[in-house]
Short mmCIF file of N, CA, C and O in Angstrom, two decimals:
data_model
loop_
_atom_site.label_atom_id
_atom_site.label_comp_id
_atom_site.label_asym_id
_atom_site.label_seq_id
_atom_site.Cartn_x
_atom_site.Cartn_y
_atom_site.Cartn_z
N MET A 1 11.26 9.46 -7.01
CA MET A 1 10.28 8.72 -7.77
C MET A 1 8.94 9.46 -7.80
O MET A 1 8.27 9.46 -8.79
N LEU A 2 8.56 10.05 -6.66
CA LEU A 2 7.28 10.74 -6.57
C LEU A 2 7.47 12.25 -6.57
O LEU A 2 8.45 12.76 -6.04
N THR A 3 6.48 12.94 -7.11
CA THR A 3 6.50 14.39 -7.09
C THR A 3 5.91 14.89 -5.77
O THR A 3 5.30 14.13 -5.02
N ASP A 4 6.04 16.18 -5.53
CA ASP A 4 5.42 16.79 -4.36
C ASP A 4 3.90 16.64 -4.45
O ASP A 4 3.24 16.46 -3.42
N THR A 5 3.35 16.71 -5.66
CA THR A 5 1.91 16.52 -5.86
C THR A 5 1.48 15.13 -5.38
O THR A 5 0.46 14.98 -4.71
N ALA A 6 2.27 14.12 -5.71
CA ALA A 6 1.96 12.76 -5.28
C ALA A 6 2.07 12.62 -3.76
O ALA A 6 1.21 12.00 -3.12
N ARG A 7 3.09 13.20 -3.18
CA ARG A 7 3.26 13.14 -1.72
C ARG A 7 2.09 13.82 -1.01
O ARG A 7 1.59 13.33 0.00
N GLU A 8 1.64 14.94 -1.56
CA GLU A 8 0.48 15.62 -0.98
C GLU A 8 -0.77 14.74 -1.10
O GLU A 8 -1.52 14.58 -0.14
N PHE A 9 -0.97 14.14 -2.28
CA PHE A 9 -2.11 13.24 -2.51
C PHE A 9 -2.09 12.09 -1.50
O PHE A 9 -3.12 11.71 -0.95
N LEU A 10 -0.90 11.56 -1.22
CA LEU A 10 -0.76 10.44 -0.30
C LEU A 10 -0.87 10.85 1.17
O LEU A 10 -0.89 9.98 2.04
N SER A 11 -0.97 12.14 1.43
CA SER A 11 -1.19 12.59 2.80
C SER A 11 -2.68 12.84 3.06
O SER A 11 -3.10 12.97 4.21
N GLU A 12 -3.47 12.93 1.98
CA GLU A 12 -4.91 13.17 2.11
C GLU A 12 -5.62 11.87 2.48
O GLU A 12 -5.09 10.78 2.29
N TYR A 13 -6.85 12.01 2.96
CA TYR A 13 -7.64 10.84 3.34
C TYR A 13 -8.25 10.20 2.09
O TYR A 13 -9.24 10.70 1.55
N HIS A 14 -7.61 9.14 1.61
CA HIS A 14 -8.13 8.33 0.51
C HIS A 14 -7.88 6.87 0.86
O HIS A 14 -6.78 6.53 1.30
N LEU A 15 -8.86 6.04 0.65
CA LEU A 15 -8.63 4.61 0.80
C LEU A 15 -8.01 4.09 -0.49
O LEU A 15 -7.96 4.80 -1.50
N ALA A 16 -7.53 2.88 -0.45
CA ALA A 16 -6.87 2.26 -1.59
C ALA A 16 -7.42 0.85 -1.79
O ALA A 16 -8.17 0.34 -0.96
N THR A 17 -7.00 0.23 -2.88
CA THR A 17 -7.33 -1.17 -3.14
C THR A 17 -6.03 -1.96 -3.21
O THR A 17 -5.16 -1.65 -4.03
N LEU A 18 -5.91 -2.95 -2.35
CA LEU A 18 -4.77 -3.86 -2.34
C LEU A 18 -5.13 -5.08 -3.17
O LEU A 18 -6.18 -5.68 -2.96
N SER A 19 -4.26 -5.44 -4.10
CA SER A 19 -4.48 -6.63 -4.92
C SER A 19 -3.35 -7.62 -4.71
O SER A 19 -2.17 -7.27 -4.79
N THR A 20 -3.75 -8.87 -4.43
CA THR A 20 -2.81 -9.98 -4.27
C THR A 20 -3.35 -11.15 -5.07
O THR A 20 -4.46 -11.11 -5.59
N LEU A 21 -2.57 -12.21 -5.17
CA LEU A 21 -3.02 -13.43 -5.87
C LEU A 21 -3.33 -14.50 -4.85
O LEU A 21 -2.52 -14.78 -3.96
N ASP A 22 -4.50 -15.15 -5.01
CA ASP A 22 -4.85 -16.23 -4.10
C ASP A 22 -4.20 -17.53 -4.56
O ASP A 22 -3.42 -17.56 -5.52
N ARG A 23 -4.53 -18.62 -3.89
CA ARG A 23 -3.94 -19.93 -4.19
C ARG A 23 -4.18 -20.39 -5.63
O ARG A 23 -3.35 -21.06 -6.22
N GLN A 24 -5.33 -20.01 -6.18
CA GLN A 24 -5.67 -20.39 -7.56
C GLN A 24 -5.18 -19.35 -8.56
O GLN A 24 -5.54 -19.41 -9.73
N ARG A 25 -4.39 -18.39 -8.08
CA ARG A 25 -3.83 -17.31 -8.89
C ARG A 25 -4.91 -16.36 -9.41
O ARG A 25 -4.73 -15.70 -10.42
N ARG A 26 -6.03 -16.30 -8.68
CA ARG A 26 -7.06 -15.30 -8.98
C ARG A 26 -6.71 -14.03 -8.22
O ARG A 26 -6.13 -14.08 -7.15
N ILE A 27 -7.13 -12.91 -8.77
CA ILE A 27 -6.87 -11.62 -8.12
C ILE A 27 -7.80 -11.46 -6.94
O ILE A 27 -9.01 -11.66 -7.04
N HIS A 28 -7.24 -11.10 -5.81
CA HIS A 28 -7.97 -10.84 -4.58
C HIS A 28 -7.76 -9.35 -4.27
O HIS A 28 -6.64 -8.93 -3.96
N SER A 29 -8.80 -8.53 -4.40
CA SER A 29 -8.69 -7.08 -4.19
C SER A 29 -9.59 -6.66 -3.04
O SER A 29 -10.77 -7.03 -3.01
N VAL A 30 -9.03 -5.88 -2.13
CA VAL A 30 -9.78 -5.42 -0.96
C VAL A 30 -9.42 -3.97 -0.64
O VAL A 30 -8.31 -3.52 -0.91
N PRO A 31 -10.38 -3.23 -0.06
CA PRO A 31 -10.08 -1.85 0.34
C PRO A 31 -9.20 -1.83 1.58
O PRO A 31 -9.37 -2.64 2.49
N VAL A 32 -8.26 -0.90 1.60
CA VAL A 32 -7.33 -0.76 2.72
C VAL A 32 -6.95 0.71 2.88
O VAL A 32 -7.10 1.52 1.97
N GLY A 33 -6.42 1.03 4.04
CA GLY A 33 -5.75 2.30 4.25
C GLY A 33 -4.27 2.07 4.04
O GLY A 33 -3.73 1.02 4.42
N ILE A 34 -3.60 3.01 3.39
CA ILE A 34 -2.17 2.85 3.12
C ILE A 34 -1.41 4.08 3.60
O ILE A 34 -1.95 5.17 3.71
N THR A 35 -0.13 3.85 3.85
CA THR A 35 0.79 4.96 4.06
C THR A 35 2.00 4.73 3.16
O THR A 35 2.31 3.59 2.78
N TYR A 36 2.66 5.81 2.81
CA TYR A 36 3.85 5.74 1.96
C TYR A 36 4.94 6.58 2.61
O TYR A 36 4.71 7.73 2.97
N LEU A 37 6.11 5.98 2.76
CA LEU A 37 7.26 6.70 3.27
C LEU A 37 8.53 6.06 2.73
O LEU A 37 8.72 4.84 2.88
N ASP A 38 9.36 6.87 2.09
CA ASP A 38 10.69 6.43 1.64
C ASP A 38 10.66 5.16 0.81
O ASP A 38 11.44 4.23 1.04
N GLY A 39 9.74 5.08 -0.15
CA GLY A 39 9.70 3.94 -1.05
C GLY A 39 9.03 2.69 -0.52
O GLY A 39 9.10 1.64 -1.14
N VAL A 40 8.36 2.80 0.63
CA VAL A 40 7.66 1.65 1.21
C VAL A 40 6.21 2.03 1.48
O VAL A 40 5.94 3.04 2.12
N VAL A 41 5.29 1.20 0.97
CA VAL A 41 3.88 1.32 1.29
C VAL A 41 3.60 0.37 2.44
O VAL A 41 4.03 -0.79 2.41
N ARG A 42 2.87 0.85 3.44
CA ARG A 42 2.54 0.02 4.60
C ARG A 42 1.03 -0.09 4.75
O ARG A 42 0.31 0.90 4.56
N ILE A 43 0.60 -1.30 5.11
CA ILE A 43 -0.81 -1.60 5.35
C ILE A 43 -0.89 -2.41 6.63
O ILE A 43 -0.21 -3.43 6.76
N ILE A 44 -1.69 -1.94 7.58
CA ILE A 44 -1.83 -2.67 8.84
C ILE A 44 -3.11 -3.50 8.82
O ILE A 44 -4.06 -3.19 8.10
N GLY A 45 -3.11 -4.58 9.60
CA GLY A 45 -4.30 -5.43 9.70
C GLY A 45 -4.03 -6.61 10.61
O GLY A 45 -2.95 -6.73 11.20
N GLY A 46 -5.01 -7.49 10.68
CA GLY A 46 -4.92 -8.64 11.56
C GLY A 46 -4.18 -9.81 10.94
O GLY A 46 -4.34 -10.12 9.76
N SER A 47 -3.37 -10.45 11.76
CA SER A 47 -2.65 -11.65 11.33
C SER A 47 -3.64 -12.70 10.84
O SER A 47 -4.71 -12.87 11.42
N GLY A 48 -3.30 -13.37 9.77
CA GLY A 48 -4.15 -14.41 9.23
C GLY A 48 -5.17 -13.93 8.21
O GLY A 48 -5.86 -14.72 7.59
N SER A 49 -5.29 -12.60 8.04
CA SER A 49 -6.19 -12.04 7.04
C SER A 49 -5.79 -12.55 5.66
O SER A 49 -4.59 -12.66 5.36
N GLN A 50 -6.75 -12.86 4.82
CA GLN A 50 -6.47 -13.44 3.50
C GLN A 50 -5.52 -12.58 2.69
O GLN A 50 -4.64 -13.10 2.00
N LYS A 51 -5.66 -11.26 2.77
CA LYS A 51 -4.78 -10.38 1.99
C LYS A 51 -3.32 -10.58 2.40
O LYS A 51 -2.43 -10.58 1.56
N PHE A 52 -3.10 -10.77 3.71
CA PHE A 52 -1.73 -10.95 4.19
C PHE A 52 -1.22 -12.35 3.89
O PHE A 52 -0.05 -12.53 3.56
N VAL A 53 -2.09 -13.34 3.99
CA VAL A 53 -1.72 -14.71 3.64
C VAL A 53 -1.29 -14.76 2.17
O VAL A 53 -0.26 -15.34 1.82
N ASN A 54 -2.08 -14.13 1.30
CA ASN A 54 -1.75 -14.11 -0.13
C ASN A 54 -0.43 -13.40 -0.40
O ASN A 54 0.40 -13.89 -1.17
N ALA A 55 -0.24 -12.24 0.21
CA ALA A 55 0.99 -11.48 -0.01
C ALA A 55 2.21 -12.24 0.48
O ALA A 55 3.25 -12.27 -0.19
N GLU A 56 2.07 -12.89 1.62
CA GLU A 56 3.19 -13.66 2.15
C GLU A 56 3.52 -14.86 1.25
O GLU A 56 4.69 -15.15 1.01
N ARG A 57 2.49 -15.51 0.73
CA ARG A 57 2.70 -16.67 -0.14
C ARG A 57 3.40 -16.28 -1.44
O ARG A 57 4.37 -16.91 -1.85
N SER A 58 2.90 -15.24 -2.10
CA SER A 58 3.44 -14.86 -3.40
C SER A 58 4.66 -13.95 -3.31
O SER A 58 5.47 -13.90 -4.23
N GLY A 59 4.73 -13.18 -2.21
CA GLY A 59 5.84 -12.25 -2.07
C GLY A 59 5.67 -10.97 -2.87
O GLY A 59 6.61 -10.18 -2.98
N ARG A 60 4.47 -10.74 -3.44
CA ARG A 60 4.24 -9.54 -4.25
C ARG A 60 2.84 -9.01 -4.00
O ARG A 60 1.96 -9.74 -3.59
N ALA A 61 2.68 -7.71 -4.30
CA ALA A 61 1.36 -7.08 -4.18
C ALA A 61 1.35 -5.80 -4.99
O ALA A 61 2.40 -5.29 -5.40
N SER A 62 0.15 -5.29 -5.21
CA SER A 62 0.01 -3.96 -5.79
C SER A 62 -1.11 -3.25 -5.05
O SER A 62 -2.01 -3.89 -4.49
N VAL A 63 -1.01 -1.93 -5.03
CA VAL A 63 -2.01 -1.13 -4.35
C VAL A 63 -2.27 0.12 -5.20
O VAL A 63 -1.35 0.66 -5.81
N ASN A 64 -3.53 0.51 -5.25
CA ASN A 64 -3.93 1.65 -6.07
C ASN A 64 -4.87 2.53 -5.27
O ASN A 64 -5.76 2.04 -4.58
N THR A 65 -4.66 3.83 -5.34
CA THR A 65 -5.58 4.77 -4.70
C THR A 65 -6.00 5.81 -5.73
O THR A 65 -5.20 6.22 -6.57
N VAL A 66 -7.27 6.20 -5.66
CA VAL A 66 -7.83 7.07 -6.68
C VAL A 66 -8.77 8.10 -6.06
O VAL A 66 -9.45 7.82 -5.06
N ASP A 67 -8.78 9.28 -6.64
CA ASP A 67 -9.73 10.33 -6.27
C ASP A 67 -10.04 11.10 -7.55
O ASP A 67 -9.20 11.89 -8.02
N GLY A 68 -11.21 10.84 -8.14
CA GLY A 68 -11.55 11.47 -9.40
C GLY A 68 -10.53 11.09 -10.46
O GLY A 68 -10.24 9.93 -10.67
N GLY A 69 -9.93 12.10 -11.09
CA GLY A 69 -8.92 11.84 -12.12
C GLY A 69 -7.51 11.70 -11.58
O GLY A 69 -6.58 11.43 -12.33
N ARG A 70 -7.34 11.85 -10.28
CA ARG A 70 -6.02 11.68 -9.67
C ARG A 70 -5.89 10.26 -9.15
O ARG A 70 -6.79 9.77 -8.46
N TRP A 71 -4.80 9.61 -9.48
CA TRP A 71 -4.58 8.25 -8.98
C TRP A 71 -3.11 7.92 -8.99
O TRP A 71 -2.32 8.52 -9.71
N ILE A 72 -2.77 6.94 -8.16
CA ILE A 72 -1.41 6.43 -8.12
C ILE A 72 -1.45 4.95 -7.75
O ILE A 72 -2.29 4.53 -6.96
N SER A 73 -0.57 4.19 -8.35
CA SER A 73 -0.52 2.74 -8.13
C SER A 73 0.93 2.33 -7.88
O SER A 73 1.84 2.82 -8.56
N PHE A 74 1.11 1.44 -6.91
CA PHE A 74 2.44 0.94 -6.56
C PHE A 74 2.46 -0.58 -6.71
O PHE A 74 1.48 -1.25 -6.38
N GLU A 75 3.59 -1.09 -7.15
CA GLU A 75 3.76 -2.55 -7.29
C GLU A 75 5.15 -2.92 -6.80
O GLU A 75 6.10 -2.16 -6.97
N GLY A 76 5.24 -4.12 -6.18
CA GLY A 76 6.56 -4.57 -5.75
C GLY A 76 6.50 -5.74 -4.81
O GLY A 76 5.42 -6.28 -4.51
N PRO A 77 7.67 -6.15 -4.33
CA PRO A 77 7.73 -7.25 -3.37
C PRO A 77 7.08 -6.84 -2.05
O PRO A 77 7.18 -5.68 -1.64
N ALA A 78 6.40 -7.79 -1.44
CA ALA A 78 5.69 -7.53 -0.19
C ALA A 78 6.09 -8.55 0.85
O ALA A 78 6.28 -9.73 0.54
N SER A 79 6.20 -8.09 2.08
CA SER A 79 6.48 -8.98 3.20
C SER A 79 5.59 -8.59 4.37
O SER A 79 5.11 -7.46 4.45
N ILE A 80 5.39 -9.53 5.26
CA ILE A 80 4.58 -9.31 6.45
C ILE A 80 5.51 -9.27 7.65
O ILE A 80 6.35 -10.15 7.83
N SER A 81 5.36 -8.23 8.47
CA SER A 81 6.18 -8.11 9.66
C SER A 81 5.31 -8.17 10.91
O SER A 81 4.25 -7.55 10.97
N THR A 82 5.79 -8.92 11.89
CA THR A 82 5.14 -8.99 13.20
C THR A 82 5.99 -8.29 14.26
O THR A 82 5.60 -8.22 15.42
N ASP A 83 7.15 -7.80 13.85
CA ASP A 83 8.07 -7.12 14.76
C ASP A 83 7.34 -5.95 15.43
O ASP A 83 6.80 -5.08 14.73
N PRO A 84 7.29 -5.89 16.76
CA PRO A 84 6.55 -4.84 17.45
C PRO A 84 6.95 -3.42 17.04
O PRO A 84 6.10 -2.54 16.94
N GLU A 85 8.23 -3.18 16.80
CA GLU A 85 8.66 -1.83 16.39
C GLU A 85 8.14 -1.47 15.01
O GLU A 85 7.69 -0.35 14.78
N SER A 86 8.20 -2.42 14.08
CA SER A 86 7.69 -2.18 12.72
C SER A 86 6.18 -1.95 12.74
O SER A 86 5.68 -1.06 12.04
N VAL A 87 5.48 -2.74 13.52
CA VAL A 87 4.02 -2.59 13.62
C VAL A 87 3.67 -1.24 14.25
O VAL A 87 2.81 -0.51 13.75
N ALA A 88 4.36 -0.87 15.33
CA ALA A 88 4.09 0.41 15.99
C ALA A 88 4.37 1.58 15.06
O ALA A 88 3.61 2.56 15.03
N PHE A 89 5.44 1.50 14.28
CA PHE A 89 5.77 2.55 13.33
C PHE A 89 4.66 2.67 12.28
O PHE A 89 4.21 3.77 11.95
N ALA A 90 4.20 1.53 11.76
CA ALA A 90 3.13 1.53 10.75
C ALA A 90 1.83 2.08 11.33
O ALA A 90 1.10 2.81 10.66
N VAL A 91 1.54 1.76 12.58
CA VAL A 91 0.34 2.28 13.25
C VAL A 91 0.44 3.80 13.40
O VAL A 91 -0.54 4.52 13.15
N ALA A 92 1.60 4.30 13.76
CA ALA A 92 1.79 5.75 13.91
C ALA A 92 1.58 6.46 12.58
O ALA A 92 0.94 7.52 12.51
N LEU A 93 2.12 5.90 11.50
CA LEU A 93 1.92 6.48 10.17
C LEU A 93 0.44 6.48 9.79
O LEU A 93 -0.09 7.46 9.27
N TYR A 94 -0.23 5.34 10.05
CA TYR A 94 -1.66 5.20 9.75
C TYR A 94 -2.47 6.23 10.54
O TYR A 94 -3.34 6.90 9.99
N ALA A 95 -2.17 6.38 11.82
CA ALA A 95 -2.91 7.32 12.67
C ALA A 95 -2.74 8.76 12.18
O ALA A 95 -3.68 9.55 12.24
N ALA A 96 -1.56 9.09 11.68
CA ALA A 96 -1.32 10.44 11.16
C ALA A 96 -2.12 10.71 9.89
O ALA A 96 -2.54 11.84 9.66
N ARG A 97 -2.35 9.69 9.08
CA ARG A 97 -3.09 9.89 7.82
C ARG A 97 -4.59 9.72 7.99
O ARG A 97 -5.37 10.44 7.38
N TYR A 98 -5.00 8.74 8.78
CA TYR A 98 -6.43 8.41 8.89
C TYR A 98 -6.96 8.72 10.28
O TYR A 98 -7.60 9.73 10.50
N ARG A 99 -6.73 7.84 11.22
CA ARG A 99 -7.19 7.96 12.60
C ARG A 99 -6.45 6.91 13.41
O ARG A 99 -5.89 5.97 12.84
N GLN A 100 -6.49 7.04 14.72
CA GLN A 100 -5.85 6.02 15.57
C GLN A 100 -6.66 4.73 15.45
O GLN A 100 -7.86 4.73 15.72
N PRO A 101 -6.06 3.63 15.03
CA PRO A 101 -6.81 2.38 14.93
C PRO A 101 -7.09 1.80 16.32
O PRO A 101 -6.37 2.08 17.28
N ARG A 102 -8.12 0.99 16.40
CA ARG A 102 -8.43 0.35 17.68
C ARG A 102 -7.32 -0.65 18.03
O ARG A 102 -6.64 -1.16 17.12
N PRO A 103 -7.14 -0.94 19.29
CA PRO A 103 -6.11 -1.90 19.69
C PRO A 103 -6.35 -3.27 19.04
O PRO A 103 -7.50 -3.69 18.90
N ASN A 104 -5.28 -3.92 18.65
CA ASN A 104 -5.37 -5.24 18.04
C ASN A 104 -4.07 -6.00 18.35
O ASN A 104 -3.05 -5.75 17.71
N PRO A 105 -4.10 -6.91 19.31
CA PRO A 105 -2.87 -7.63 19.66
C PRO A 105 -2.38 -8.56 18.54
O PRO A 105 -1.23 -9.00 18.57
N GLN A 106 -3.23 -8.82 17.54
CA GLN A 106 -2.84 -9.67 16.41
C GLN A 106 -2.41 -8.86 15.19
O GLN A 106 -2.27 -9.40 14.10
N ARG A 107 -2.18 -7.56 15.38
CA ARG A 107 -1.85 -6.68 14.25
C ARG A 107 -0.49 -7.03 13.66
O ARG A 107 0.47 -7.34 14.37
N VAL A 108 -0.43 -6.96 12.34
CA VAL A 108 0.80 -7.12 11.58
C VAL A 108 0.86 -5.97 10.57
O VAL A 108 -0.10 -5.22 10.42
N VAL A 109 1.97 -5.86 9.88
CA VAL A 109 2.09 -4.84 8.84
C VAL A 109 2.62 -5.47 7.56
O VAL A 109 3.57 -6.24 7.59
N LEU A 110 1.94 -5.17 6.47
CA LEU A 110 2.42 -5.54 5.14
C LEU A 110 3.30 -4.39 4.68
O LEU A 110 2.88 -3.23 4.72
N GLU A 111 4.51 -4.71 4.27
CA GLU A 111 5.44 -3.70 3.74
C GLU A 111 5.72 -4.02 2.29
O GLU A 111 6.30 -5.06 1.97
N LEU A 112 5.27 -3.13 1.41
CA LEU A 112 5.46 -3.28 -0.03
C LEU A 112 6.58 -2.34 -0.44
O LEU A 112 6.47 -1.12 -0.28
N THR A 113 7.69 -2.90 -0.90
CA THR A 113 8.81 -2.10 -1.38
C THR A 113 8.53 -1.72 -2.83
O THR A 113 8.43 -2.60 -3.69
N VAL A 114 8.39 -0.46 -3.09
CA VAL A 114 7.95 0.01 -4.40
C VAL A 114 9.02 -0.22 -5.46
O VAL A 114 10.14 0.28 -5.35
N GLU A 115 8.65 -1.01 -6.48
CA GLU A 115 9.50 -1.21 -7.66
C GLU A 115 8.98 -0.40 -8.84
O GLU A 115 9.77 0.00 -9.69
N ARG A 116 7.66 -0.25 -8.91
CA ARG A 116 7.06 0.42 -10.06
C ARG A 116 5.93 1.31 -9.59
O ARG A 116 5.16 0.95 -8.70
N VAL A 117 5.85 2.48 -10.22
CA VAL A 117 4.80 3.45 -9.92
C VAL A 117 4.08 3.78 -11.22
O VAL A 117 4.73 4.07 -12.23
N LEU A 118 2.77 3.72 -11.18
CA LEU A 118 1.94 4.22 -12.27
C LEU A 118 1.10 5.34 -11.67
O LEU A 118 0.79 5.32 -10.49
N GLY A 119 0.73 6.30 -12.49
CA GLY A 119 -0.08 7.36 -11.93
C GLY A 119 -0.57 8.35 -12.95
O GLY A 119 -0.10 8.38 -14.09
N SER A 120 -1.51 9.16 -12.51
CA SER A 120 -2.00 10.23 -13.37
C SER A 120 -0.90 11.27 -13.54
O SER A 120 0.10 11.28 -12.79
N VAL A 121 -1.06 12.12 -14.51
CA VAL A 121 -0.06 13.13 -14.82
C VAL A 121 0.24 13.95 -13.57
O VAL A 121 -0.66 14.35 -12.83
N GLY A 122 1.53 14.15 -13.33
CA GLY A 122 1.97 14.95 -12.20
C GLY A 122 2.27 14.18 -10.94
O GLY A 122 2.70 14.77 -9.95
N MET A 123 2.07 12.86 -10.97
CA MET A 123 2.28 12.06 -9.76
C MET A 123 3.68 11.47 -9.64
O MET A 123 4.10 11.13 -8.55
N ARG A 124 4.39 11.32 -10.73
CA ARG A 124 5.68 10.64 -10.67
C ARG A 124 6.69 11.33 -11.55
O ARG A 124 6.36 12.04 -12.48
N THR A 125 7.95 11.10 -11.22
CA THR A 125 9.02 11.54 -12.09
C THR A 125 9.19 10.48 -13.16
O THR A 125 8.78 9.34 -12.98
N GLY A 126 9.81 10.79 -14.25
CA GLY A 126 9.79 9.88 -15.38
C GLY A 126 11.08 9.16 -15.69
O GLY A 126 11.41 8.99 -16.86
N ASP A 127 11.82 8.69 -14.70
CA ASP A 127 13.05 7.98 -15.03
C ASP A 127 13.06 6.55 -14.50
O ASP A 127 12.22 6.16 -13.70
N GLY A 128 13.99 5.77 -14.98
CA GLY A 128 14.12 4.37 -14.54
C GLY A 128 12.94 3.53 -14.97
O GLY A 128 12.42 3.68 -16.07
N ASP A 129 12.49 2.63 -14.09
CA ASP A 129 11.37 1.74 -14.37
C ASP A 129 10.04 2.37 -14.00
O ASP A 129 9.02 1.73 -13.98
N VAL A 130 10.07 3.67 -13.69
CA VAL A 130 8.85 4.36 -13.30
C VAL A 130 8.08 4.71 -14.56
O VAL A 130 8.61 5.34 -15.47
N ARG A 131 6.82 4.32 -14.62
CA ARG A 131 6.00 4.55 -15.80
C ARG A 131 4.78 5.36 -15.43
O ARG A 131 4.29 5.28 -14.31
N ALA A 132 4.25 6.09 -16.38
CA ALA A 132 3.03 6.85 -16.13
C ALA A 132 2.07 6.67 -17.28
O ALA A 132 2.47 6.38 -18.41
N THR A 133 0.81 6.81 -16.98
CA THR A 133 -0.22 6.79 -18.01
C THR A 133 -1.12 7.99 -17.78
O THR A 133 -1.15 8.57 -16.71
N ARG A 134 -1.86 8.34 -18.78
CA ARG A 134 -2.79 9.47 -18.65
C ARG A 134 -4.13 9.03 -18.22
O ARG A 134 -4.69 8.13 -18.24
#
């Protein structure tokens, strides 16, 4: 689904914007750090955070990261995991891309299974439900 250019972009230090729907179906967008591996975007944070409450309620989310004219956006079903192994794996991925996060006993991980990718030219392959824009 992703090109080597996209994988390289996703290894660089860029923050992203996570968008979910709140109870009134308004868009709730917040800055986050993301990791991508094997078709899953992961976002770590504290249990009870509005972004995670929204994602758990609706079961869907989208995330977009941009740097100048380079950008990539992922959309798909989202779930929240409290499983210690899943959280530890997400923390390790986050630490490799950004920095080691401070300890948080209430940490959870949002796992977005990528169904659709949008991106600038060179970020995605062009088959299936994968779409690109310029």
